Amino acid sequence: MEEKLPVEILEDEFEDEQEVEAPYISLKERLLDIKTLLGFGISAAIIVFFVLTVKIDFATTFDNILKANLLYLLAAFALYYSTFFIRGLRWRMLLRNAHFDQEHGITLPPLPGLIEIIFLSWFVNCIVPAKLGDAYRGYLLKKNANASFSRTLGTIFGERIADLLVLFSLLCFGGAVAFSRVESKFTDLSFIFALGGVLVLGMAVGLLALRFYSHKIEKFIPARLHGIFHKFQHGTVSTFRRKTLFKLYFLTGIVWMLEGMRLFFVMQALGITGLGLSVTIFVALTSSLLTTLPFTPAGLGAVEGAVVGVLTAFSVEKNMAASVAILDRVINYWSIILIGGIVYIFSRKK
């Protein structure tokens, strides 16, 4: 794997969209980088600590997995991968909002091409920490459509803000419904909601600052980077155009509901039928919230622990909960590495 990844933004952008290429390192080198190795080390430490603390019986856990209903698992797999189509539609809309169109001299790849770029960025996010896949997505669009790297990153940042706003809203709603209908052992959910609240607040403040105080922020930025900042600011703010705001949140809501339904079918495959959809969605969204943390690749370790912890709080037997966590991560993490690696090898967009 010798594809290049952006490590820092050193562009000199002009109104005609000409840009100096940013420096890159090979993906192979990035995989061997100390930060990547440290990320996987943190993941391993979390998993070992969790297994020793909870005392998972792996024989029982894998026996549960072998007895899982394959049809339900295939349904969960299909639901998860259908989210990439929705994400592709949403990103295309955001790119058009940011004036990435033929009228402004940019020919975007067709929808399948945009979906491929998103999928490749997910693959990178699964093997390196710090959400480097988002920068990789910007690089791929620049390479394949000669689009502004900085403005593309702005659309991705705006997309992340929308994701987090909808995710946190659904998490709060799902939690309220779940705890009103199903008895749980939770005594304090402050960490989950505090984490979500801090992330939402931070991104909301960042968005408002970019929208209304960009001229003040600019004073703290070197003059040579003003062009980059302007394009990033435009890409971010254009995400929330009034005429497409409903569609943005509608598509984002569908994505997260499909994420919840994926876990629902995984639990059905293992014969866990008494919790209801609201609890399932709450568990799925809690784990999704932890994938936003940049310390490990795609939240590896933290997500699995969260799924087991939340499910056991709803009286799911710990080994069965571990079976859910493993199968769910096979779908939304390990399959991305396997299929993404194959797509990466044969992709003409890399």
mmCIF file with all atom_site columns, C-alpha atoms in Angstrom, residues 7-127:
data_model
loop_
_atom_site.group_PDB
_atom_site.id
_atom_site.type_symbol
_atom_site.label_atom_id
_atom_site.label_alt_id
_atom_site.label_comp_id
_atom_site.label_asym_id
_atom_site.label_entity_id
_atom_site.label_seq_id
_atom_site.pdbx_PDB_ins_code
_atom_site.Cartn_x
_atom_site.Cartn_y
_atom_site.Cartn_z
_atom_site.occupancy
_atom_site.B_iso_or_equiv
_atom_site.pdbx_formal_charge
_atom_site.auth_seq_id
_atom_site.auth_comp_id
_atom_site.auth_asym_id
_atom_site.auth_atom_id
_atom_site.pdbx_PDB_model_num
ATOM 1   C CA . VAL A 1 7   ? -0.279  15.109  6.998   1.00 0.00 ? 7   VAL A CA 1
ATOM 2   C CA . GLU A 1 8   ? -0.608  18.877  7.085   1.00 0.00 ? 8   GLU A CA 1
ATOM 3   C CA . ILE A 1 9   ? -2.237  21.632  5.101   1.00 0.00 ? 9   ILE A CA 1
ATOM 4   C CA . LEU A 1 10  ? 0.347   23.789  3.386   1.00 0.00 ? 10  LEU A CA 1
ATOM 5   C CA . GLU A 1 11  ? -1.643  25.066  0.446   1.00 0.00 ? 11  GLU A CA 1
ATOM 6   C CA . ASP A 1 12  ? -1.434  28.420  -1.259  1.00 0.00 ? 12  ASP A CA 1
ATOM 7   C CA . GLU A 1 13  ? -4.972  28.880  -2.518  1.00 0.00 ? 13  GLU A CA 1
ATOM 8   C CA . PHE A 1 14  ? -6.197  31.476  -4.976  1.00 0.00 ? 14  PHE A CA 1
ATOM 9   C CA . GLU A 1 15  ? -9.581  32.510  -6.274  1.00 0.00 ? 15  GLU A CA 1
ATOM 10  C CA . ASP A 1 16  ? -9.000  30.437  -9.423  1.00 0.00 ? 16  ASP A CA 1
ATOM 11  C CA . GLU A 1 17  ? -8.691  27.322  -7.221  1.00 0.00 ? 17  GLU A CA 1
ATOM 12  C CA . GLN A 1 18  ? -4.981  26.779  -8.006  1.00 0.00 ? 18  GLN A CA 1
ATOM 13  C CA . GLU A 1 19  ? -3.284  25.112  -5.067  1.00 0.00 ? 19  GLU A CA 1
ATOM 14  C CA . VAL A 1 20  ? 0.158   23.862  -4.144  1.00 0.00 ? 20  VAL A CA 1
ATOM 15  C CA . GLU A 1 21  ? 0.163   20.174  -3.349  1.00 0.00 ? 21  GLU A CA 1
ATOM 16  C CA . ALA A 1 22  ? 0.365   19.344  0.346   1.00 0.00 ? 22  ALA A CA 1
ATOM 17  C CA . PRO A 1 23  ? 3.128   17.010  1.529   1.00 0.00 ? 23  PRO A CA 1
ATOM 18  C CA . TYR A 1 24  ? 2.135   13.359  1.855   1.00 0.00 ? 24  TYR A CA 1
ATOM 19  C CA . ILE A 1 25  ? 3.452   10.175  3.364   1.00 0.00 ? 25  ILE A CA 1
ATOM 20  C CA . SER A 1 26  ? 2.742   6.640   2.247   1.00 0.00 ? 26  SER A CA 1
ATOM 21  C CA . LEU A 1 27  ? -0.034  4.706   3.922   1.00 0.00 ? 27  LEU A CA 1
ATOM 22  C CA . LYS A 1 28  ? 2.495   1.990   4.708   1.00 0.00 ? 28  LYS A CA 1
ATOM 23  C CA . GLU A 1 29  ? 4.638   4.515   6.581   1.00 0.00 ? 29  GLU A CA 1
ATOM 24  C CA . ARG A 1 30  ? 1.578   5.879   8.357   1.00 0.00 ? 30  ARG A CA 1
ATOM 25  C CA . LEU A 1 31  ? 0.653   2.389   9.564   1.00 0.00 ? 31  LEU A CA 1
ATOM 26  C CA . LEU A 1 32  ? 4.103   2.057   11.115  1.00 0.00 ? 32  LEU A CA 1
ATOM 27  C CA . ASP A 1 33  ? 4.046   5.559   12.580  1.00 0.00 ? 33  ASP A CA 1
ATOM 28  C CA . ILE A 1 34  ? 4.386   5.774   16.356  1.00 0.00 ? 34  ILE A CA 1
ATOM 29  C CA . LYS A 1 35  ? 1.013   7.521   16.687  1.00 0.00 ? 35  LYS A CA 1
ATOM 30  C CA . THR A 1 36  ? -0.760  4.707   14.833  1.00 0.00 ? 36  THR A CA 1
ATOM 31  C CA . LEU A 1 37  ? 1.013   2.032   16.860  1.00 0.00 ? 37  LEU A CA 1
ATOM 32  C CA . LEU A 1 38  ? 0.164   3.928   20.034  1.00 0.00 ? 38  LEU A CA 1
ATOM 33  C CA . GLY A 1 39  ? -3.499  4.069   18.953  1.00 0.00 ? 39  GLY A CA 1
ATOM 34  C CA . PHE A 1 40  ? -3.646  0.304   18.516  1.00 0.00 ? 40  PHE A CA 1
ATOM 35  C CA . GLY A 1 41  ? -1.757  -0.081  21.796  1.00 0.00 ? 41  GLY A CA 1
ATOM 36  C CA . ILE A 1 42  ? -4.421  1.958   23.594  1.00 0.00 ? 42  ILE A CA 1
ATOM 37  C CA . SER A 1 43  ? -7.123  -0.188  21.941  1.00 0.00 ? 43  SER A CA 1
ATOM 38  C CA . ALA A 1 44  ? -5.407  -3.380  23.091  1.00 0.00 ? 44  ALA A CA 1
ATOM 39  C CA . ALA A 1 45  ? -5.004  -2.043  26.622  1.00 0.00 ? 45  ALA A CA 1
ATOM 40  C CA . ILE A 1 46  ? -8.693  -1.114  26.794  1.00 0.00 ? 46  ILE A CA 1
ATOM 41  C CA . ILE A 1 47  ? -9.739  -4.548  25.561  1.00 0.00 ? 47  ILE A CA 1
ATOM 42  C CA . VAL A 1 48  ? -7.425  -6.425  27.950  1.00 0.00 ? 48  VAL A CA 1
ATOM 43  C CA . PHE A 1 49  ? -8.515  -4.297  30.908  1.00 0.00 ? 49  PHE A CA 1
ATOM 44  C CA . PHE A 1 50  ? -12.166 -4.791  30.027  1.00 0.00 ? 50  PHE A CA 1
ATOM 45  C CA . VAL A 1 51  ? -11.877 -8.566  29.541  1.00 0.00 ? 51  VAL A CA 1
ATOM 46  C CA . LEU A 1 52  ? -10.054 -8.995  32.852  1.00 0.00 ? 52  LEU A CA 1
ATOM 47  C CA . THR A 1 53  ? -12.513 -6.753  34.687  1.00 0.00 ? 53  THR A CA 1
ATOM 48  C CA . VAL A 1 54  ? -15.739 -8.203  33.286  1.00 0.00 ? 54  VAL A CA 1
ATOM 49  C CA . LYS A 1 55  ? -14.339 -11.755 33.085  1.00 0.00 ? 55  LYS A CA 1
ATOM 50  C CA . ILE A 1 56  ? -15.752 -12.732 29.706  1.00 0.00 ? 56  ILE A CA 1
ATOM 51  C CA . ASP A 1 57  ? -15.962 -16.486 29.015  1.00 0.00 ? 57  ASP A CA 1
ATOM 52  C CA . PHE A 1 58  ? -14.750 -16.686 25.415  1.00 0.00 ? 58  PHE A CA 1
ATOM 53  C CA . ALA A 1 59  ? -15.860 -20.284 24.944  1.00 0.00 ? 59  ALA A CA 1
ATOM 54  C CA . THR A 1 60  ? -19.451 -19.329 25.745  1.00 0.00 ? 60  THR A CA 1
ATOM 55  C CA . THR A 1 61  ? -19.173 -16.100 23.755  1.00 0.00 ? 61  THR A CA 1
ATOM 56  C CA . PHE A 1 62  ? -18.014 -17.786 20.568  1.00 0.00 ? 62  PHE A CA 1
ATOM 57  C CA . ASP A 1 63  ? -20.535 -20.590 21.019  1.00 0.00 ? 63  ASP A CA 1
ATOM 58  C CA . ASN A 1 64  ? -23.228 -17.898 20.950  1.00 0.00 ? 64  ASN A CA 1
ATOM 59  C CA . ILE A 1 65  ? -21.709 -16.456 17.783  1.00 0.00 ? 65  ILE A CA 1
ATOM 60  C CA . LEU A 1 66  ? -21.681 -19.844 16.028  1.00 0.00 ? 66  LEU A CA 1
ATOM 61  C CA . LYS A 1 67  ? -25.402 -20.251 16.782  1.00 0.00 ? 67  LYS A CA 1
ATOM 62  C CA . ALA A 1 68  ? -26.349 -16.810 15.408  1.00 0.00 ? 68  ALA A CA 1
ATOM 63  C CA . ASN A 1 69  ? -29.022 -16.612 12.698  1.00 0.00 ? 69  ASN A CA 1
ATOM 64  C CA . LEU A 1 70  ? -27.207 -15.900 9.427   1.00 0.00 ? 70  LEU A CA 1
ATOM 65  C CA . LEU A 1 71  ? -30.198 -14.259 7.732   1.00 0.00 ? 71  LEU A CA 1
ATOM 66  C CA . TYR A 1 72  ? -30.469 -11.620 10.463  1.00 0.00 ? 72  TYR A CA 1
ATOM 67  C CA . LEU A 1 73  ? -26.728 -10.987 10.216  1.00 0.00 ? 73  LEU A CA 1
ATOM 68  C CA . LEU A 1 74  ? -26.990 -10.534 6.452   1.00 0.00 ? 74  LEU A CA 1
ATOM 69  C CA . ALA A 1 75  ? -29.820 -8.056  7.033   1.00 0.00 ? 75  ALA A CA 1
ATOM 70  C CA . ALA A 1 76  ? -27.626 -6.149  9.505   1.00 0.00 ? 76  ALA A CA 1
ATOM 71  C CA . PHE A 1 77  ? -24.776 -6.161  6.973   1.00 0.00 ? 77  PHE A CA 1
ATOM 72  C CA . ALA A 1 78  ? -27.052 -4.851  4.203   1.00 0.00 ? 78  ALA A CA 1
ATOM 73  C CA . LEU A 1 79  ? -28.454 -2.090  6.421   1.00 0.00 ? 79  LEU A CA 1
ATOM 74  C CA . TYR A 1 80  ? -24.993 -0.929  7.414   1.00 0.00 ? 80  TYR A CA 1
ATOM 75  C CA . TYR A 1 81  ? -23.673 -0.763  3.862   1.00 0.00 ? 81  TYR A CA 1
ATOM 76  C CA . SER A 1 82  ? -26.825 1.008   2.661   1.00 0.00 ? 82  SER A CA 1
ATOM 77  C CA . THR A 1 83  ? -25.741 3.963   4.835   1.00 0.00 ? 83  THR A CA 1
ATOM 78  C CA . PHE A 1 84  ? -22.911 4.661   2.373   1.00 0.00 ? 84  PHE A CA 1
ATOM 79  C CA . PHE A 1 85  ? -25.468 5.377   -0.338  1.00 0.00 ? 85  PHE A CA 1
ATOM 80  C CA . ILE A 1 86  ? -27.222 7.873   1.947   1.00 0.00 ? 86  ILE A CA 1
ATOM 81  C CA . ARG A 1 87  ? -23.889 9.415   2.947   1.00 0.00 ? 87  ARG A CA 1
ATOM 82  C CA . GLY A 1 88  ? -23.019 9.761   -0.742  1.00 0.00 ? 88  GLY A CA 1
ATOM 83  C CA . LEU A 1 89  ? -26.278 11.582  -1.481  1.00 0.00 ? 89  LEU A CA 1
ATOM 84  C CA . ARG A 1 90  ? -25.713 13.887  1.463   1.00 0.00 ? 90  ARG A CA 1
ATOM 85  C CA . TRP A 1 91  ? -22.113 14.714  0.590   1.00 0.00 ? 91  TRP A CA 1
ATOM 86  C CA . ARG A 1 92  ? -23.036 15.442  -3.023  1.00 0.00 ? 92  ARG A CA 1
ATOM 87  C CA . MET A 1 93  ? -25.631 17.916  -1.778  1.00 0.00 ? 93  MET A CA 1
ATOM 88  C CA . LEU A 1 94  ? -23.091 19.587  0.523   1.00 0.00 ? 94  LEU A CA 1
ATOM 89  C CA . LEU A 1 95  ? -20.508 19.819  -2.254  1.00 0.00 ? 95  LEU A CA 1
ATOM 90  C CA . ARG A 1 96  ? -23.045 21.482  -4.510  1.00 0.00 ? 96  ARG A CA 1
ATOM 91  C CA . ASN A 1 97  ? -23.913 23.872  -1.685  1.00 0.00 ? 97  ASN A CA 1
ATOM 92  C CA . ALA A 1 98  ? -20.217 24.803  -1.631  1.00 0.00 ? 98  ALA A CA 1
ATOM 93  C CA . HIS A 1 99  ? -20.316 25.561  -5.388  1.00 0.00 ? 99  HIS A CA 1
ATOM 94  C CA . PHE A 1 100 ? -18.549 22.407  -6.518  1.00 0.00 ? 100 PHE A CA 1
ATOM 95  C CA . ASP A 1 101 ? -20.296 22.295  -9.888  1.00 0.00 ? 101 ASP A CA 1
ATOM 96  C CA . GLN A 1 102 ? -19.637 22.818  -13.575 1.00 0.00 ? 102 GLN A CA 1
ATOM 97  C CA . GLU A 1 103 ? -20.729 26.435  -13.350 1.00 0.00 ? 103 GLU A CA 1
ATOM 98  C CA . HIS A 1 104 ? -17.702 27.020  -11.114 1.00 0.00 ? 104 HIS A CA 1
ATOM 99  C CA . GLY A 1 105 ? -15.351 24.866  -13.182 1.00 0.00 ? 105 GLY A CA 1
ATOM 100 C CA . ILE A 1 106 ? -15.578 21.628  -11.183 1.00 0.00 ? 106 ILE A CA 1
ATOM 101 C CA . THR A 1 107 ? -16.967 18.334  -12.469 1.00 0.00 ? 107 THR A CA 1
ATOM 102 C CA . LEU A 1 108 ? -17.746 16.103  -9.506  1.00 0.00 ? 108 LEU A CA 1
ATOM 103 C CA . PRO A 1 109 ? -17.483 12.336  -9.838  1.00 0.00 ? 109 PRO A CA 1
ATOM 104 C CA . PRO A 1 110 ? -20.872 10.624  -10.257 1.00 0.00 ? 110 PRO A CA 1
ATOM 105 C CA . LEU A 1 111 ? -22.610 9.377   -7.128  1.00 0.00 ? 111 LEU A CA 1
ATOM 106 C CA . PRO A 1 112 ? -20.920 5.914   -7.206  1.00 0.00 ? 112 PRO A CA 1
ATOM 107 C CA . GLY A 1 113 ? -17.558 7.691   -7.368  1.00 0.00 ? 113 GLY A CA 1
ATOM 108 C CA . LEU A 1 114 ? -18.368 9.855   -4.350  1.00 0.00 ? 114 LEU A CA 1
ATOM 109 C CA . ILE A 1 115 ? -19.516 6.759   -2.444  1.00 0.00 ? 115 ILE A CA 1
ATOM 110 C CA . GLU A 1 116 ? -16.238 5.034   -3.319  1.00 0.00 ? 116 GLU A CA 1
ATOM 111 C CA . ILE A 1 117 ? -14.277 8.016   -1.989  1.00 0.00 ? 117 ILE A CA 1
ATOM 112 C CA . ILE A 1 118 ? -16.281 7.980   1.256   1.00 0.00 ? 118 ILE A CA 1
ATOM 113 C CA . PHE A 1 119 ? -15.744 4.246   1.637   1.00 0.00 ? 119 PHE A CA 1
ATOM 114 C CA . LEU A 1 120 ? -12.000 4.576   1.112   1.00 0.00 ? 120 LEU A CA 1
ATOM 115 C CA . SER A 1 121 ? -11.909 7.300   3.775   1.00 0.00 ? 121 SER A CA 1
ATOM 116 C CA . TRP A 1 122 ? -13.762 4.961   6.175   1.00 0.00 ? 122 TRP A CA 1
ATOM 117 C CA . PHE A 1 123 ? -11.132 2.321   5.456   1.00 0.00 ? 123 PHE A CA 1
ATOM 118 C CA . VAL A 1 124 ? -8.353  4.757   6.379   1.00 0.00 ? 124 VAL A CA 1
ATOM 119 C CA . ASN A 1 125 ? -10.191 5.791   9.551   1.00 0.00 ? 125 ASN A CA 1
ATOM 120 C CA . CYS A 1 126 ? -10.305 2.117   10.574  1.00 0.00 ? 126 CYS A CA 1
ATOM 121 C CA . ILE A 1 127 ? -6.550  1.615   10.330  1.00 0.00 ? 127 ILE A CA 1
#
